[in-house]
Short mmCIF file of C-alpha atoms and ligand atoms in Angstrom, two decimals:
data_model
loop_
_atom_site.label_atom_id
_atom_site.label_comp_id
_atom_site.label_asym_id
_atom_site.label_seq_id
_atom_site.Cartn_x
_atom_site.Cartn_y
_atom_site.Cartn_z
CA MET A 1 -7.03 -15.97 -12.08
CA THR A 2 -7.71 -18.36 -9.21
CA ASP A 3 -8.90 -16.65 -6.11
CA ALA A 4 -6.05 -16.20 -3.71
CA ARG A 5 -8.48 -15.85 -0.82
CA SER A 6 -10.44 -19.10 -1.30
CA SER A 7 -7.59 -21.31 -0.34
CA ALA A 8 -6.83 -19.26 2.75
CA PRO A 9 -6.71 -21.20 6.00
CA ALA A 10 -9.56 -20.32 8.41
CA VAL A 11 -8.42 -17.31 10.31
CA ASP A 12 -9.82 -15.62 13.34
CA PRO A 13 -12.01 -13.04 11.61
CA SER A 14 -10.89 -10.28 13.88
CA PRO A 15 -7.49 -10.98 15.61
CA ALA A 16 -6.11 -8.02 17.41
CA PRO A 17 -4.27 -5.67 14.98
CA VAL A 18 -0.48 -5.96 14.87
CA LEU A 19 -0.35 -2.34 13.69
CA GLU A 20 -2.96 0.25 14.87
CA VAL A 21 -3.26 3.57 13.13
CA SER A 22 -5.40 6.10 14.96
CA ASP A 23 -6.40 9.49 13.60
CA LEU A 24 -3.34 9.77 11.46
CA THR A 25 -3.03 13.21 9.86
CA VAL A 26 -0.14 14.40 7.73
CA ASP A 27 0.13 18.07 6.62
CA TYR A 28 2.82 19.23 4.15
CA PRO A 29 3.86 22.84 4.61
CA GLN A 30 3.20 25.03 1.54
CA ARG A 31 5.32 28.10 0.77
CA GLY A 32 3.28 31.18 1.50
CA GLY A 33 -0.01 29.33 2.23
CA ARG A 34 -1.93 26.85 4.33
CA PRO A 35 -0.43 23.44 4.66
CA LEU A 36 -1.66 20.71 2.32
CA ARG A 37 -3.50 17.98 4.18
CA ALA A 38 -2.25 14.73 2.53
CA VAL A 39 -3.85 12.42 5.11
CA ASP A 40 -6.87 13.43 7.15
CA HIS A 41 -7.63 11.63 10.38
CA LEU A 42 -7.13 8.11 9.10
CA SER A 43 -7.69 5.11 11.41
CA PHE A 44 -7.31 1.41 10.64
CA GLY A 45 -5.63 -1.75 11.82
CA LEU A 46 -3.44 -4.33 10.12
CA ARG A 47 -4.00 -7.97 11.17
CA ALA A 48 -1.67 -10.98 11.05
CA GLY A 49 -2.24 -13.11 8.00
CA GLN A 50 -4.50 -10.60 6.31
CA THR A 51 -4.08 -8.17 3.45
CA LEU A 52 -5.66 -4.70 3.44
CA ALA A 53 -5.62 -2.90 0.13
CA LEU A 54 -5.39 0.83 -0.01
CA VAL A 55 -6.58 2.14 -3.41
CA GLY A 56 -7.06 5.53 -4.96
CA GLU A 57 -5.84 7.73 -7.81
CA SER A 58 -2.49 9.39 -7.90
CA GLY A 59 -2.17 12.12 -5.26
CA SER A 60 -4.81 10.73 -2.99
CA GLY A 61 -2.25 10.20 -0.15
CA LYS A 62 -1.49 6.50 -0.34
CA SER A 63 2.32 6.88 -0.35
CA THR A 64 2.16 9.38 2.42
CA VAL A 65 0.29 6.80 4.61
CA VAL A 66 3.03 4.22 3.79
CA ARG A 67 5.78 6.69 4.65
CA ALA A 68 4.15 7.59 7.94
CA LEU A 69 3.76 3.88 8.76
CA ALA A 70 7.39 3.26 7.82
CA ARG A 71 8.34 6.21 9.97
CA LEU A 72 9.83 8.04 7.05
CA GLN A 73 7.33 10.86 7.45
CA ARG A 74 6.39 12.35 10.80
CA PRO A 75 2.63 12.59 11.29
CA SER A 76 1.23 16.02 12.09
CA SER A 77 -1.06 14.25 14.59
CA GLY A 78 -2.36 10.78 15.41
CA THR A 79 -0.58 7.60 16.35
CA VAL A 80 0.80 4.49 14.76
CA GLN A 81 1.24 1.76 17.37
CA LEU A 82 2.87 -1.65 17.04
CA GLY A 83 0.71 -4.38 18.59
CA GLY A 84 -0.70 -1.98 21.13
CA ARG A 85 2.70 -0.77 22.25
CA PRO A 86 2.85 3.02 21.94
CA ARG A 87 6.62 3.48 22.44
CA THR A 88 8.46 0.94 20.40
CA GLY A 89 12.14 2.00 19.91
CA ALA A 90 13.10 3.00 16.36
CA ALA A 91 15.30 -0.05 15.73
CA ALA A 92 12.66 -2.55 16.99
CA TYR A 93 9.97 -0.74 14.99
CA ARG A 94 12.00 -0.89 11.76
CA ARG A 95 12.64 -4.60 12.19
CA GLU A 96 8.91 -5.28 12.57
CA VAL A 97 7.70 -3.02 9.77
CA GLN A 98 9.34 -3.63 6.38
CA MET A 99 8.70 -2.13 2.97
CA VAL A 100 8.69 -3.33 -0.56
CA PHE A 101 9.04 -0.42 -2.92
CA GLN A 102 7.51 0.21 -6.35
CA ASP A 103 10.77 0.37 -8.28
CA PRO A 104 13.00 -2.79 -8.07
CA PHE A 105 15.56 -1.02 -10.24
CA ALA A 106 16.08 1.88 -7.81
CA SER A 107 15.72 0.03 -4.57
CA LEU A 108 18.84 -2.20 -4.91
CA ASN A 109 22.47 -0.85 -4.92
CA PRO A 110 24.05 -1.76 -8.33
CA ALA A 111 27.49 -2.02 -6.63
CA HIS A 112 26.51 -4.91 -4.35
CA THR A 113 25.73 -8.52 -4.89
CA VAL A 114 22.43 -10.17 -3.98
CA ASP A 115 24.26 -11.88 -1.15
CA HIS A 116 25.35 -8.52 0.27
CA HIS A 117 21.83 -7.17 0.10
CA LEU A 118 20.45 -10.05 2.17
CA ARG A 119 23.35 -10.76 4.48
CA ARG A 120 23.53 -7.17 5.81
CA PRO A 121 19.97 -7.10 7.36
CA LEU A 122 20.30 -10.60 8.68
CA ILE A 123 23.40 -9.72 10.58
CA ALA A 124 22.35 -6.16 11.56
CA THR A 125 19.16 -7.37 13.12
CA GLY A 126 20.78 -10.35 14.84
CA ARG A 127 18.81 -12.93 12.85
CA ALA A 128 22.08 -14.81 11.84
CA ARG A 129 25.61 -14.75 12.88
CA ARG A 130 28.40 -14.06 10.43
CA GLY A 131 29.78 -17.05 8.49
CA ALA A 132 28.03 -20.33 8.02
CA PRO A 133 24.71 -19.36 9.82
CA ALA A 134 24.45 -16.24 7.59
CA ASP A 135 25.32 -18.36 4.45
CA ALA A 136 22.48 -20.68 5.33
CA ALA A 137 20.05 -17.90 6.07
CA VAL A 138 20.79 -16.15 2.76
CA ARG A 139 20.23 -19.43 0.90
CA GLU A 140 16.99 -20.00 2.73
CA LEU A 141 15.76 -16.47 1.95
CA LEU A 142 16.57 -16.92 -1.74
CA GLU A 143 14.75 -20.28 -1.85
CA SER A 144 11.75 -18.78 -0.10
CA VAL A 145 11.30 -16.21 -2.94
CA ASN A 146 12.06 -18.95 -5.62
CA LEU A 147 15.40 -17.59 -6.71
CA THR A 148 17.32 -20.78 -7.38
CA PRO A 149 19.98 -22.11 -7.55
CA ALA A 150 20.51 -19.93 -4.55
CA ALA A 151 24.30 -20.01 -4.69
CA ASP A 152 24.31 -18.64 -8.35
CA MET A 153 21.71 -16.04 -7.53
CA ALA A 154 23.54 -14.79 -4.46
CA ALA A 155 26.63 -14.04 -6.55
CA LYS A 156 24.78 -11.87 -9.07
CA ARG A 157 24.58 -8.05 -9.08
CA PRO A 158 21.25 -6.30 -9.69
CA HIS A 159 22.00 -5.51 -13.43
CA GLU A 160 22.30 -9.20 -14.11
CA LEU A 161 18.67 -9.81 -12.96
CA SER A 162 15.32 -9.24 -14.59
CA GLY A 163 12.80 -6.77 -13.06
CA GLY A 164 10.87 -9.69 -11.49
CA GLN A 165 14.02 -11.22 -10.08
CA ARG A 166 15.05 -7.86 -8.58
CA GLN A 167 11.68 -7.49 -6.90
CA ARG A 168 12.12 -11.05 -5.44
CA VAL A 169 15.38 -9.96 -3.99
CA ALA A 170 13.70 -6.84 -2.55
CA ILE A 171 11.07 -8.99 -0.99
CA ALA A 172 13.67 -11.39 0.42
CA ARG A 173 15.54 -8.45 1.88
CA ALA A 174 12.33 -7.19 3.54
CA LEU A 175 11.80 -10.66 5.04
CA ALA A 176 15.35 -10.89 6.42
CA PRO A 177 14.57 -9.16 9.79
CA GLU A 178 11.49 -11.49 10.23
CA PRO A 179 9.04 -8.62 10.24
CA ARG A 180 5.39 -8.88 11.29
CA ILE A 181 4.20 -6.21 8.92
CA LEU A 182 4.87 -5.65 5.22
CA LEU A 183 4.11 -2.45 3.47
CA ALA A 184 3.92 -3.04 -0.31
CA ASP A 185 3.63 0.28 -2.24
CA GLU A 186 2.60 -0.46 -5.85
CA PRO A 187 4.96 -3.57 -5.73
CA VAL A 188 4.20 -4.63 -9.32
CA SER A 189 3.26 -1.54 -11.22
CA MET A 190 6.81 -1.16 -12.74
CA LEU A 191 7.04 -4.84 -13.74
CA ASP A 192 6.18 -6.54 -17.02
CA VAL A 193 2.53 -7.59 -17.14
CA SER A 194 3.48 -11.24 -17.52
CA ILE A 195 5.10 -11.46 -14.07
CA ARG A 196 2.89 -9.15 -12.08
CA LEU A 197 0.62 -11.97 -10.90
CA GLU A 198 3.57 -14.18 -10.04
CA ILE A 199 4.94 -11.53 -7.71
CA LEU A 200 1.52 -10.85 -6.10
CA ASN A 201 1.03 -14.62 -5.63
CA LEU A 202 4.48 -14.80 -4.04
CA LEU A 203 3.65 -12.06 -1.59
CA ASP A 204 0.39 -13.79 -0.77
CA GLN A 205 2.06 -17.13 -0.10
CA LEU A 206 4.73 -15.47 2.06
CA LYS A 207 1.99 -13.67 4.02
CA ARG A 208 0.41 -17.00 4.82
CA ARG A 209 3.59 -18.79 5.61
CA HIS A 210 4.83 -16.11 8.03
CA GLY A 211 1.50 -14.79 9.24
CA LEU A 212 2.38 -11.29 7.94
CA ALA A 213 0.03 -8.38 8.00
CA LEU A 214 0.20 -6.90 4.53
CA LEU A 215 -0.74 -3.43 3.41
CA TYR A 216 -1.05 -3.56 -0.39
CA VAL A 217 -1.14 -0.09 -2.03
CA THR A 218 -2.37 -0.13 -5.59
CA HIS A 219 -4.23 1.64 -8.39
CA ASP A 220 -5.51 -1.68 -9.61
CA LEU A 221 -8.93 -2.66 -8.28
CA ALA A 222 -8.83 -6.05 -9.82
CA THR A 223 -5.73 -7.16 -7.98
CA ALA A 224 -6.93 -5.32 -4.82
CA ARG A 225 -10.08 -7.47 -4.84
CA HIS A 226 -8.21 -10.68 -5.63
CA PHE A 227 -5.45 -10.39 -3.11
CA SER A 228 -7.02 -8.62 -0.16
CA SER A 229 -9.73 -9.32 2.35
CA GLU A 230 -10.49 -5.66 2.93
CA VAL A 231 -10.20 -2.50 0.88
CA MET A 232 -9.96 1.19 1.78
CA VAL A 233 -10.64 3.66 -0.92
CA MET A 234 -8.83 7.01 -0.43
CA TYR A 235 -9.64 10.37 -2.00
CA ARG A 236 -7.72 13.49 -1.21
CA GLY A 237 -6.41 12.16 2.06
CA THR A 238 -9.74 10.78 3.27
CA VAL A 239 -11.02 7.24 3.30
CA VAL A 240 -14.33 7.53 1.46
CA GLU A 241 -15.24 3.87 1.46
CA ARG A 242 -14.04 0.73 3.27
CA GLY A 243 -15.13 -2.83 3.72
CA PRO A 244 -14.79 -6.45 2.50
CA SER A 245 -13.09 -6.35 -0.86
CA ASP A 246 -15.82 -8.12 -2.89
CA GLU A 247 -18.43 -5.80 -1.41
CA VAL A 248 -16.55 -2.54 -2.02
CA ILE A 249 -15.38 -3.42 -5.55
CA LEU A 250 -18.44 -5.30 -6.84
CA ASN A 251 -21.01 -3.14 -5.02
CA PRO A 252 -19.38 0.32 -4.57
CA ALA A 253 -21.44 2.68 -2.55
CA HIS A 254 -19.45 5.87 -2.87
CA PRO A 255 -19.64 7.80 -6.21
CA TYR A 256 -15.85 8.02 -6.21
CA THR A 257 -15.45 4.17 -5.92
CA LYS A 258 -18.03 3.77 -8.69
CA LEU A 259 -15.99 6.12 -10.89
CA LEU A 260 -12.78 4.17 -10.12
CA ALA A 261 -14.48 0.87 -10.80
CA GLU A 262 -15.87 2.14 -14.16
CA SER A 263 -12.56 3.58 -15.30
CA ALA A 264 -10.25 0.77 -14.04
CA PRO A 265 -7.61 -0.25 -16.63
CA SER A 266 -7.38 -3.97 -17.24
CA THR A 267 -4.66 -5.88 -15.30
CA GLY A 268 -3.33 -7.19 -18.58
CA ALA A 269 -2.38 -3.81 -19.93
CA SER A 270 0.75 -3.82 -22.04
CA ARG A 271 3.90 -1.96 -20.95
CA GLU A 272 3.06 0.97 -23.29
CA GLN A 273 -0.48 1.14 -21.98
CA ALA A 274 0.98 1.01 -18.45
CA ARG A 275 3.33 3.90 -19.26
CA ALA A 276 0.51 5.97 -20.76
CA ALA A 277 -1.61 5.18 -17.62
CA ARG A 278 1.35 6.35 -15.52
CA ARG A 279 1.62 9.61 -17.45
CA GLU A 280 -2.08 10.15 -16.93
CA ARG A 281 -1.68 9.41 -13.21
CA LEU A 282 1.03 12.01 -13.01
CA ASP A 283 -1.29 14.54 -14.62
CA GLN A 284 -3.98 13.52 -12.26
CA ARG A 285 -1.63 13.94 -9.34
CA ALA A 286 -0.96 17.60 -10.33
CA ARG A 287 -4.76 18.19 -10.66
CA ARG A 288 -5.41 16.53 -7.31
CA THR A 289 -2.80 18.62 -5.59
CA ALA A 290 -4.42 21.80 -6.76
CA GLU A 291 -7.91 20.56 -5.77
CA GLN A 292 -6.56 19.37 -2.43
CA ARG A 293 -5.26 22.86 -1.67
CA GLU A 294 -8.78 24.16 -2.14
CA ALA A 295 -10.34 21.38 -0.16
CA THR A 296 -8.04 22.02 2.76
CA ALA A 297 -9.36 25.55 2.78
CA GLU A 298 -13.00 24.69 2.20
CA GLY A 299 -14.08 21.63 4.24
CA GLY A 300 -17.19 19.60 3.25
CA CYS A 301 -17.11 16.46 1.09
CA PRO A 302 -13.70 16.20 -0.57
CA PHE A 303 -15.29 14.67 -3.68
CA ARG A 304 -18.05 17.14 -4.29
CA GLY A 305 -16.24 19.05 -7.05
CA ARG A 306 -16.30 15.89 -9.23
CA CYS A 307 -19.39 14.13 -7.90
CA PRO A 308 -22.19 13.49 -10.42
CA SER A 309 -24.70 13.22 -7.41
CA VAL A 310 -23.62 16.43 -5.64
CA MET A 311 -26.16 18.13 -3.34
CA ASP A 312 -26.19 21.34 -1.36
CA ILE A 313 -25.64 19.37 1.89
CA CYS A 314 -22.24 18.12 0.48
CA ALA A 315 -20.80 21.50 1.59
CA GLN A 316 -20.96 19.99 5.05
CA ARG A 317 -18.69 17.09 6.16
CA PRO A 318 -20.55 13.82 5.19
CA PRO A 319 -21.40 11.15 7.81
CA VAL A 320 -19.77 7.70 7.90
CA ALA A 321 -22.78 5.55 6.76
CA ALA A 322 -23.08 1.78 7.22
CA VAL A 323 -23.96 0.37 3.74
CA GLY A 324 -23.47 -3.32 4.55
CA ALA A 325 -21.83 -5.73 6.90
CA GLY A 326 -18.54 -4.14 7.75
CA HIS A 327 -18.95 -1.82 4.75
CA GLN A 328 -18.96 1.98 5.19
CA ALA A 329 -19.15 4.99 2.91
CA LEU A 330 -18.51 8.59 3.79
CA CYS A 331 -21.39 10.09 1.82
CA TRP A 332 -24.62 12.02 2.27
CA LEU A 333 -26.30 9.77 -0.28
CA HIS A 334 -26.33 6.97 2.36
CA ARG A 335 -27.38 9.02 5.40
CA GLU A 336 -29.90 7.12 7.42
CA GLY A 337 -33.36 8.55 7.99
CA PRO A 338 -35.78 10.53 5.77
CA GLU A 339 -34.81 11.61 2.21
CA HIS A 340 -33.15 14.98 1.95
N1 ATP B 401 7.07 15.87 0.30
C1 ATP B 401 5.98 16.45 -0.14
N2 ATP B 401 5.86 17.82 0.05
C2 ATP B 401 4.70 18.46 -0.27
N3 ATP B 401 3.57 17.80 -0.81
C3 ATP B 401 3.69 16.55 -0.98
C4 ATP B 401 4.83 15.72 -0.64
N4 ATP B 401 4.61 14.41 -0.91
C5 ATP B 401 3.32 14.37 -1.39
N5 ATP B 401 2.76 15.58 -1.44
C6 ATP B 401 1.40 15.92 -1.83
O1 ATP B 401 0.52 15.19 -0.98
C7 ATP B 401 -0.55 14.62 -1.72
C8 ATP B 401 -0.60 13.13 -1.56
O2 ATP B 401 0.58 12.57 -2.21
P1 ATP B 401 0.98 11.04 -2.22
O3 ATP B 401 2.23 10.84 -2.95
O4 ATP B 401 0.88 10.51 -0.76
O5 ATP B 401 -0.26 10.43 -3.06
P2 ATP B 401 -0.37 8.97 -3.74
O6 ATP B 401 -1.79 8.54 -3.67
O7 ATP B 401 0.62 7.97 -3.16
O8 ATP B 401 0.03 9.24 -5.21
P3 ATP B 401 1.02 8.34 -6.23
O9 ATP B 401 0.26 7.15 -6.51
O10 ATP B 401 1.29 9.29 -7.36
O11 ATP B 401 2.31 8.05 -5.42
C9 ATP B 401 -0.38 15.08 -3.18
O12 ATP B 401 -1.21 16.23 -3.37
C10 ATP B 401 1.12 15.46 -3.26
O13 ATP B 401 1.36 16.36 -4.25
#
């Protein structure tokens, strides 16, 4: 795998975020009990031309973050602001923030042609007028995701396409409104191994070409490292480690990230292995939900029930410790000062 980041044009290391998330908290009501805290006071920014990876096991809260950013889930508290503008109208926000979903089989309507899927958002968002301008814009979108000859592809229905081709259509559709932000929630986990890297490379190229800010949600640490400049590791709704992707993945500081890195499945897993991993993730999700209910009630370090280095002090909320340049871990092990 060539390093997608090494050929990156020099970018301003810290341009202002185009999307700012501050203290985002999402609680789900539970029948007859306390609400379940799926996201706990999360803050981060997405920057133009950069990819931030959000990693964690099933049930850690990644999809809830994406749903809140896409305004499909109302936060319990905190804010999500577009380019420093707190009150963007719903239509303008939806144009700027687009999503690519995990399942390209479910995200396209089987009754409609590819042309219909792309023409609709172009016209609805005023990016192209009906008729010849929309024809040209559909063609351009298809070519930009390498679906050619564009005229043949435009006439097809989803069932006539492979999984990878469908995901390319879904990406083209997300680009139609010319967004500034793309939220990609496990965009390749349902695809055949052989085409996963092609689709991730395509997203990477489109990010550069259009200066998109990309949030890449994944279970896969290898592709998180390869395709992102920064990584946030989430456990039970809390970011337990964040920093430059090489740093976090090659030198993990938090016991949870270490565990993830040690148990990471290979990117080249077969479809059967991927299915087995998915079943395991669903089991994990059920376990995490049960644990999360307890954690919501208890406080302290969310990972202490599984942590091999657990200490008495972990019953208290851990500090955010600097463990390297721009690299932080939420852990008592890295508390500054005398040994405890
Ligand atoms: N609509 C909902 N109502 C109640 N609880 C929910 C809802 N959606 C998610 N949860 C719970 O919130 C927690 C976080 O779930 P979320 O789907 O955000 O995690 P995830 O990391 O994206 O997992 P996966 O990779 O399986 O999608 C889990 O405990 C989950 O059971």
